[in-house]
CSV table of C-alpha atoms in Angstrom, one decimal:
chain,number,residue,atom,x,y,z
N,1450,MET,CA,47.0,44.4,-28.3
N,1451,PRO,CA,44.8,47.9,-28.2
N,1452,ASN,CA,46.1,50.6,-25.9
N,1453,THR,CA,42.2,50.9,-24.8
N,1454,PRO,CA,40.1,48.1,-24.0
N,1455,LEU,CA,37.9,47.3,-27.2
N,1456,LYS,CA,34.1,48.1,-27.1
N,1457,ILE,CA,31.6,45.8,-28.8
N,1458,ALA,CA,28.0,45.5,-29.0
N,1459,SER,CA,26.5,42.1,-29.6
N,1460,TYR,CA,22.5,42.0,-30.5
N,1461,GLY,CA,20.3,39.0,-30.5
N,1462,GLU,CA,19.0,36.0,-28.9
N,1463,ILE,CA,19.9,35.2,-25.3
N,1464,LEU,CA,18.1,31.5,-24.1
N,1465,TRP,CA,18.7,28.3,-22.5
N,1466,ASP,CA,20.3,25.3,-24.4
N,1467,VAL,CA,18.0,22.4,-22.8
N,1468,PHE,CA,19.7,19.3,-22.7
N,1469,PRO,CA,18.6,15.7,-21.7
N,1470,ASP,CA,20.2,16.0,-18.4
N,1471,GLU,CA,20.6,20.0,-17.7
N,1472,LYS,CA,19.7,23.4,-19.3
N,1473,ARG,CA,22.6,25.7,-19.8
N,1474,LEU,CA,22.5,29.5,-20.8
N,1475,GLY,CA,23.1,30.5,-24.1
N,1476,GLY,CA,22.7,31.9,-27.5
N,1477,ALA,CA,24.7,32.8,-30.0
N,1478,PRO,CA,24.7,36.2,-29.3
N,1479,LEU,CA,25.4,36.2,-25.9
N,1480,ASN,CA,28.0,33.4,-26.1
N,1481,VAL,CA,30.1,35.8,-28.4
N,1482,ALA,CA,29.5,38.4,-25.9
N,1483,LEU,CA,30.7,36.3,-22.8
N,1484,ARG,CA,33.7,35.2,-24.7
N,1485,LEU,CA,35.0,38.8,-25.7
N,1486,HIS,CA,34.1,39.7,-22.0
N,1487,SER,CA,36.7,37.1,-21.1
N,1488,PHE,CA,39.3,38.9,-23.2
N,1489,GLY,CA,38.6,42.2,-21.0
N,1490,VAL,CA,36.4,43.6,-23.7
N,1491,ASP,CA,34.0,45.9,-22.6
N,1492,VAL,CA,30.4,44.3,-24.1
N,1493,SER,CA,27.3,45.5,-24.4
N,1494,MET,CA,24.4,43.2,-24.7
N,1495,ILE,CA,21.7,44.0,-26.3
N,1496,SER,CA,18.7,41.6,-25.8
N,1497,SER,CA,15.3,40.7,-24.2
N,1498,LEU,CA,14.5,37.9,-21.4
N,1499,GLY,CA,10.9,37.5,-20.1
N,1500,ASN,CA,9.2,38.4,-17.2
N,1501,ASP,CA,9.3,34.6,-15.8
N,1502,ALA,CA,11.6,32.6,-13.7
N,1503,LEU,CA,13.5,31.8,-16.5
N,1504,GLY,CA,14.6,35.3,-17.4
N,1505,LYS,CA,15.1,36.0,-13.7
N,1506,GLU,CA,17.6,32.9,-13.5
N,1507,ALA,CA,19.4,34.2,-16.9
N,1508,LEU,CA,19.9,37.9,-16.0
N,1509,ALA,CA,21.0,36.5,-12.2
N,1510,LEU,CA,23.3,34.3,-13.9
N,1511,ILE,CA,24.7,36.8,-16.7
N,1512,LYS,CA,25.5,39.7,-13.8
N,1513,GLU,CA,27.5,36.6,-12.1
N,1514,LYS,CA,29.3,36.3,-15.1
N,1515,GLY,CA,30.5,39.9,-14.7
N,1516,LEU,CA,28.6,41.1,-17.8
N,1517,ASP,CA,26.9,44.4,-18.4
N,1518,THR,CA,23.4,44.0,-18.1
N,1519,THR,CA,21.9,47.4,-18.6
N,1520,LEU,CA,20.8,46.9,-21.9
N,1521,ILE,CA,19.1,43.4,-21.5
N,1522,GLN,CA,15.1,44.1,-21.7
N,1523,ARG,CA,12.6,42.4,-20.1
N,1524,ASN,CA,8.9,41.3,-21.8
N,1525,ASP,CA,6.0,39.5,-21.5
N,1526,LYS,CA,7.2,36.8,-24.1
N,1527,PRO,CA,8.5,33.6,-22.8
N,1528,THR,CA,12.6,33.4,-22.2
N,1529,GLY,CA,13.7,31.8,-25.1
N,1530,GLN,CA,14.5,27.8,-24.9
N,1531,VAL,CA,16.3,25.7,-27.2
N,1532,LYS,CA,16.2,21.7,-27.1
N,1533,VAL,CA,19.5,20.2,-28.1
N,1534,THR,CA,20.1,16.9,-29.0
N,1535,LEU,CA,23.3,15.6,-29.5
N,1536,ASP,CA,24.6,12.9,-31.7
N,1537,LYS,CA,27.5,10.4,-30.9
N,1538,ALA,CA,29.9,12.6,-32.5
N,1539,GLY,CA,29.1,15.8,-30.1
N,1540,SER,CA,27.1,17.3,-33.2
N,1541,ALA,CA,24.1,19.1,-32.1
N,1542,SER,CA,20.9,19.9,-33.4
N,1543,TYR,CA,18.3,22.4,-32.3
N,1544,GLU,CA,14.7,22.5,-31.7
N,1545,ILE,CA,14.0,26.4,-31.3
N,1546,ALA,CA,10.9,27.4,-29.4
N,1547,GLN,CA,8.8,30.0,-31.3
N,1548,ASP,CA,7.8,33.8,-30.2
N,1549,THR,CA,10.1,34.5,-27.0
N,1550,ALA,CA,11.2,37.2,-25.5
N,1551,TRP,CA,14.4,37.7,-27.7
N,1552,ASP,CA,12.0,37.7,-30.8
N,1553,ALA,CA,10.6,41.3,-29.9
N,1554,ILE,CA,13.7,43.5,-28.7
N,1555,ALA,CA,12.2,47.0,-28.4
N,1556,TRP,CA,13.4,49.8,-30.0
N,1557,ASN,CA,15.6,52.0,-27.3
N,1558,GLU,CA,17.9,54.7,-28.0
N,1559,LYS,CA,20.1,53.7,-25.4
N,1560,ASN,CA,20.9,50.8,-27.8
N,1561,ALA,CA,22.1,53.2,-30.8
N,1562,GLU,CA,24.5,55.2,-28.5
N,1563,ALA,CA,26.0,51.9,-27.5
N,1564,VAL,CA,26.4,50.6,-30.7
N,1565,THR,CA,27.6,54.5,-31.8
N,1566,ALA,CA,30.3,54.2,-29.2
N,1567,ALA,CA,31.5,50.7,-30.0
N,1568,ASP,CA,34.4,49.7,-32.3
N,1569,ALA,CA,32.1,46.9,-33.8
N,1570,LEU,CA,28.5,45.3,-33.8
N,1571,ILE,CA,28.0,41.7,-34.0
N,1572,ILE,CA,24.6,40.5,-35.1
N,1573,GLY,CA,23.2,36.9,-36.2
N,1574,SER,CA,20.4,35.9,-38.3
N,1575,LEU,CA,18.4,34.0,-35.7
N,1576,ALA,CA,17.3,37.6,-34.1
N,1577,PHE,CA,15.4,38.2,-37.4
N,1578,ARG,CA,13.2,35.1,-37.9
N,1579,GLU,CA,10.0,36.9,-37.4
N,1580,SER,CA,10.9,39.9,-39.6
N,1581,GLY,CA,9.6,38.6,-42.7
N,1582,ASN,CA,6.3,37.8,-41.3
N,1583,ILE,CA,5.9,40.9,-39.4
N,1584,LEU,CA,7.2,43.0,-42.3
N,1585,ASP,CA,4.5,41.4,-44.3
N,1586,ALA,CA,1.7,42.8,-42.0
N,1587,LEU,CA,2.9,46.2,-41.4
N,1588,ASP,CA,0.9,49.1,-43.1
N,1589,GLU,CA,1.9,52.5,-43.8
N,1590,ASP,CA,0.7,54.1,-40.6
N,1591,SER,CA,3.2,51.7,-38.6
N,1592,THR,CA,6.2,52.9,-36.5
N,1593,MET,CA,9.1,51.5,-35.4
N,1594,ALA,CA,7.6,51.7,-31.6
N,1595,GLU,CA,4.2,50.3,-32.3
N,1596,THR,CA,5.9,47.1,-34.3
N,1597,ALA,CA,9.2,46.9,-32.3
N,1598,VAL,CA,10.7,44.8,-35.2
N,1599,ASN,CA,14.2,43.7,-34.8
N,1600,LEU,CA,15.3,44.0,-38.6
N,1601,GLU,CA,13.8,47.7,-38.6
N,1602,ALA,CA,16.2,48.6,-35.5
N,1603,ILE,CA,18.9,46.6,-36.8
N,1604,GLU,CA,18.8,49.0,-39.9
N,1605,VAL,CA,19.4,51.8,-38.0
N,1606,LEU,CA,22.1,50.2,-35.5
N,1607,ALA,CA,23.8,49.0,-38.7
N,1608,GLU,CA,24.0,52.7,-40.1
N,1609,ARG,CA,25.4,53.8,-36.6
N,1610,SER,CA,28.4,50.9,-36.4
N,1611,LYS,CA,31.7,51.5,-37.4
N,1612,PHE,CA,31.9,48.0,-38.1
N,1613,THR,CA,29.0,45.5,-38.4
N,1614,VAL,CA,29.9,41.7,-38.0
N,1615,PHE,CA,27.0,39.0,-39.5
N,1616,ASP,CA,27.1,35.8,-38.0
N,1617,LEU,CA,24.7,33.8,-40.1
N,1618,ASN,CA,23.1,30.5,-38.0
N,1619,LEU,CA,20.6,29.4,-40.6
N,1620,ARG,CA,18.5,27.2,-38.3
N,1621,ALA,CA,15.4,25.8,-40.6
N,1622,PRO,CA,12.9,26.9,-40.6
N,1623,HIS,CA,14.3,30.2,-38.6
N,1624,TYR,CA,15.6,32.5,-41.4
N,1625,ASP,CA,14.2,34.4,-44.6
N,1626,LEU,CA,17.1,34.3,-47.4
N,1627,GLU,CA,16.0,37.4,-48.8
N,1628,ILE,CA,16.3,39.0,-45.4
N,1629,VAL,CA,19.9,37.1,-44.8
N,1630,ALA,CA,21.0,38.6,-48.1
N,1631,GLY,CA,20.2,42.0,-47.0
N,1632,LEU,CA,21.8,41.8,-43.6
N,1633,MET,CA,25.2,40.4,-45.5
N,1634,GLU,CA,25.0,43.3,-47.6
N,1635,ALA,CA,25.0,45.6,-44.7
N,1636,ALA,CA,27.9,44.1,-42.8
N,1637,ASP,CA,31.6,44.6,-43.1
N,1638,MET,CA,32.2,41.1,-42.2
N,1639,ILE,CA,30.3,37.7,-42.6
N,1640,LYS,CA,31.0,34.6,-40.8
N,1641,LEU,CA,29.1,31.6,-41.8
N,1642,ASN,CA,30.1,27.7,-41.7
N,1643,ASP,CA,30.5,25.7,-44.5
N,1644,GLU,CA,27.0,24.1,-44.6
N,1645,GLU,CA,25.6,27.8,-44.5
N,1646,LEU,CA,27.8,28.5,-47.4
N,1647,GLU,CA,27.1,25.9,-49.5
N,1648,LEU,CA,23.2,27.2,-49.0
N,1649,ILE,CA,23.8,30.7,-49.8
N,1650,VAL,CA,25.8,29.9,-53.0
N,1651,MET,CA,23.2,27.8,-54.5
N,1652,ALA,CA,20.6,30.7,-53.4
N,1653,MET,CA,23.0,33.7,-54.9
N,1654,GLY,CA,23.8,31.7,-58.0
N,1655,ILE,CA,27.5,31.5,-57.1
N,1656,GLU,CA,29.6,29.4,-59.1
N,1657,GLY,CA,33.0,28.9,-58.0
N,1658,ASP,CA,35.3,26.5,-58.5
N,1659,THR,CA,37.0,26.2,-55.1
N,1660,LEU,CA,35.9,27.8,-51.7
N,1661,GLU,CA,38.3,30.6,-52.4
N,1662,ASP,CA,36.3,31.5,-55.5
N,1663,GLU,CA,33.3,31.3,-53.3
N,1664,LEU,CA,34.2,33.3,-50.5
N,1665,LYS,CA,35.7,36.2,-53.6
N,1666,MET,CA,32.5,36.3,-55.1
N,1667,LEU,CA,30.8,36.3,-52.2
N,1668,SER,CA,32.5,39.3,-50.9
N,1669,ALA,CA,32.0,41.0,-54.5
N,1670,MET,CA,28.1,40.3,-54.5
N,1671,THR,CA,27.3,41.2,-51.0
N,1672,GLU,CA,30.3,44.2,-51.1
N,1673,THR,CA,31.4,42.7,-47.7
N,1674,PRO,CA,35.6,43.0,-47.2
N,1675,THR,CA,35.7,40.3,-44.9
N,1676,VAL,CA,34.3,36.6,-45.3
N,1677,CYS,CA,35.1,33.5,-43.0
N,1678,VAL,CA,33.5,30.0,-43.5
N,1679,THR,CA,34.4,27.9,-40.4
N,1680,LEU,CA,35.0,24.0,-41.8
N,1681,GLY,CA,34.7,21.9,-38.8
N,1682,SER,CA,37.4,20.2,-37.6
N,1683,GLU,CA,39.3,20.9,-40.7
N,1684,GLY,CA,39.6,24.6,-39.5
N,1685,ALA,CA,38.6,27.8,-41.2
N,1686,MET,CA,39.6,29.9,-44.6
N,1687,LEU,CA,39.3,33.7,-44.2
N,1688,TYR,CA,38.9,36.0,-47.0
N,1689,HIS,CA,40.1,39.4,-45.6
N,1690,LYS,CA,41.6,42.8,-47.3
N,1691,GLY,CA,42.1,40.7,-50.8
N,1692,GLY,CA,43.8,38.2,-49.5
N,1693,ILE,CA,42.9,34.4,-48.6
N,1694,HIS,CA,44.0,32.6,-45.5
N,1695,THR,CA,43.3,29.1,-44.5
N,1696,GLN,CA,44.2,27.7,-41.1
N,1697,VAL,CA,44.0,23.6,-40.5
N,1698,GLY,CA,41.9,22.4,-37.6
N,1699,PHE,CA,43.4,21.4,-34.1
N,1700,PRO,CA,42.4,17.8,-32.5
N,1701,ALA,CA,40.0,17.9,-30.4
N,1702,LYS,CA,38.0,15.0,-28.4
N,1703,VAL,CA,34.3,16.5,-28.9
N,1704,VAL,CA,32.2,16.8,-26.1
N,1705,ASP,CA,29.9,19.1,-27.8
N,1706,THR,CA,29.8,21.4,-30.8
N,1707,VAL,CA,27.4,24.0,-28.7
N,1708,GLY,CA,29.1,27.4,-28.7
N,1709,ALA,CA,32.5,26.2,-30.6
N,1710,GLY,CA,31.5,28.8,-33.4
N,1711,ASP,CA,30.6,31.7,-31.4
N,1712,SER,CA,34.2,31.4,-29.5
N,1713,PHE,CA,35.7,31.1,-32.6
N,1714,LEU,CA,34.1,34.3,-34.1
N,1715,ALA,CA,34.5,36.1,-30.7
N,1716,THR,CA,38.2,35.4,-30.5
N,1717,LEU,CA,38.9,36.4,-34.6
N,1718,VAL,CA,36.9,39.4,-34.1
N,1719,TYR,CA,39.2,40.3,-31.2
N,1720,GLY,CA,42.2,39.8,-32.8
N,1721,LEU,CA,41.9,41.3,-36.2
N,1722,LEU,CA,40.2,44.7,-34.3
N,1723,SER,CA,43.5,44.4,-32.1
N,1724,GLY,CA,45.7,44.7,-35.1
N,1725,GLU,CA,46.9,41.0,-35.1
N,1726,THR,CA,47.7,39.8,-38.4
N,1727,ALA,CA,44.6,37.9,-40.0
N,1728,GLU,CA,47.1,34.5,-39.8
N,1729,ASP,CA,47.4,34.8,-36.4
N,1730,ALA,CA,44.2,35.9,-35.5
N,1731,LEU,CA,42.6,32.9,-37.7
N,1732,GLU,CA,45.2,30.6,-35.7
N,1733,VAL,CA,44.0,31.5,-32.3
N,1734,ALA,CA,40.6,31.7,-33.2
N,1735,CYS,CA,40.4,28.0,-34.5
N,1736,ALA,CA,42.4,26.9,-31.5
N,1737,VAL,CA,40.0,28.6,-28.8
N,1738,GLY,CA,36.9,26.8,-31.1
N,1739,SER,CA,38.5,23.7,-31.0
N,1740,LEU,CA,39.1,24.3,-26.9
N,1741,VAL,CA,35.5,25.2,-26.4
N,1742,ALA,CA,34.3,22.0,-28.8
N,1743,GLY,CA,36.3,19.7,-26.1
N,1744,LYS,CA,34.3,21.1,-23.0
N,1745,ALA,CA,30.9,20.7,-21.9
N,1746,GLY,CA,28.5,24.0,-23.0
N,1747,ALA,CA,28.5,26.8,-24.9
N,1748,ASN,CA,30.7,29.0,-22.3
N,1749,PRO,CA,33.4,27.1,-20.6
N,1750,MET,CA,36.6,28.6,-19.4
N,1751,VAL,CA,39.2,28.6,-21.4
N,1752,THR,CA,42.9,29.9,-20.2
N,1753,ASN,CA,45.5,31.3,-22.1
N,1754,ASP,CA,47.8,28.1,-20.9
N,1755,GLU,CA,45.4,25.9,-23.0
N,1756,ILE,CA,45.5,28.2,-25.6
N,1757,ASN,CA,49.2,28.4,-25.8
N,1758,ASP,CA,49.6,24.6,-25.4
N,1759,LEU,CA,47.5,24.2,-28.1
N,1760,LEU,CA,49.5,26.8,-30.3
N,1761,GLY,CA,52.6,25.0,-29.5
C-alpha cells in the first residue's frame, strides 16, 4: 500500500445509462473514478455536463457519492445518454447519443494542474469520437480555446502526465482508428477487451501466433510497456515489464456486464501503482470485475469481505 493516498485524474464522459426500466449514472471514466474513490484514491474527474435537468441530477448524485466535482464543467450541450440493451446473458449493447456535453470539455489550466499533480491519468477512446471530424475542419488560425477539441487538450495533458492509461472503448461508429493508434502511442498502459484486440491487431497488421505474441507486438509497435486484455468470463492477460501474466476468470452469475471492465481497470491500476505484484493486482482486478458483473449497474458497492471471500 502507498504511504500517501494515490492521486489519479480521470478524463472523459459522464452520462446516463438508460435501461428499459430505469436510468443509472455512468460513463467509463466516471465508473473508473468512482471505483478508485472507493479505494481511498484522491480522484480528479475531468468532464462536462449539460446545463439541463439531467446534468443537475448527475452532478448532485456525484457529490452524494463523495467524488470531487471541481473539474466537472457545465455547457449548453445536452447531458450524455446511452440506451443500454441487455441480452439474455446480461451482455450489454449501447446506442450512444451524439453531440453531447462531454464531447466538448473546454480547455482549462486547472485540468492541467490536476494531471501534473496526479500519479496517473486515465483516458478512454469515446471522449475523442468527434475529434476526427473537427480536426478536418480546423484552419491555421484556430486555437485550442476556440475549438475546445478534446483531442487537442489530451495531447497537452498526456505530456504532463506521469503515467497515462488508455482504456479502449470501441463502440462503432464512435471511434477513429488513426486517433486510437495515436492515443495508444501516447499511453504508458493500454487496456482493451478481446474483441477490441482482434480489431486492433487486424488494423495494425499484427500477426502473432498466440495471444501473448499479440500483446508483445502491440506493446512494441506502440512503445507502450504495459498492455492488458480482458477475456470476459475467461479472465485476463497482462503484459507488464517484459513478462506475461495470466489470470483465469472467477465464477459469476451475471446480472449485467455494464461497468465490469471499468472496475477491473480501476482495481488493476490501483494495484500496480500501490506496489502490488502484477500477479496479485491482476487477480484482485478479475475478482472485482466478476463481482460487479454479478450486480446491477456500473457502480455497485463491492466490499473487502466480498473480494476476500472470492479470492479464498
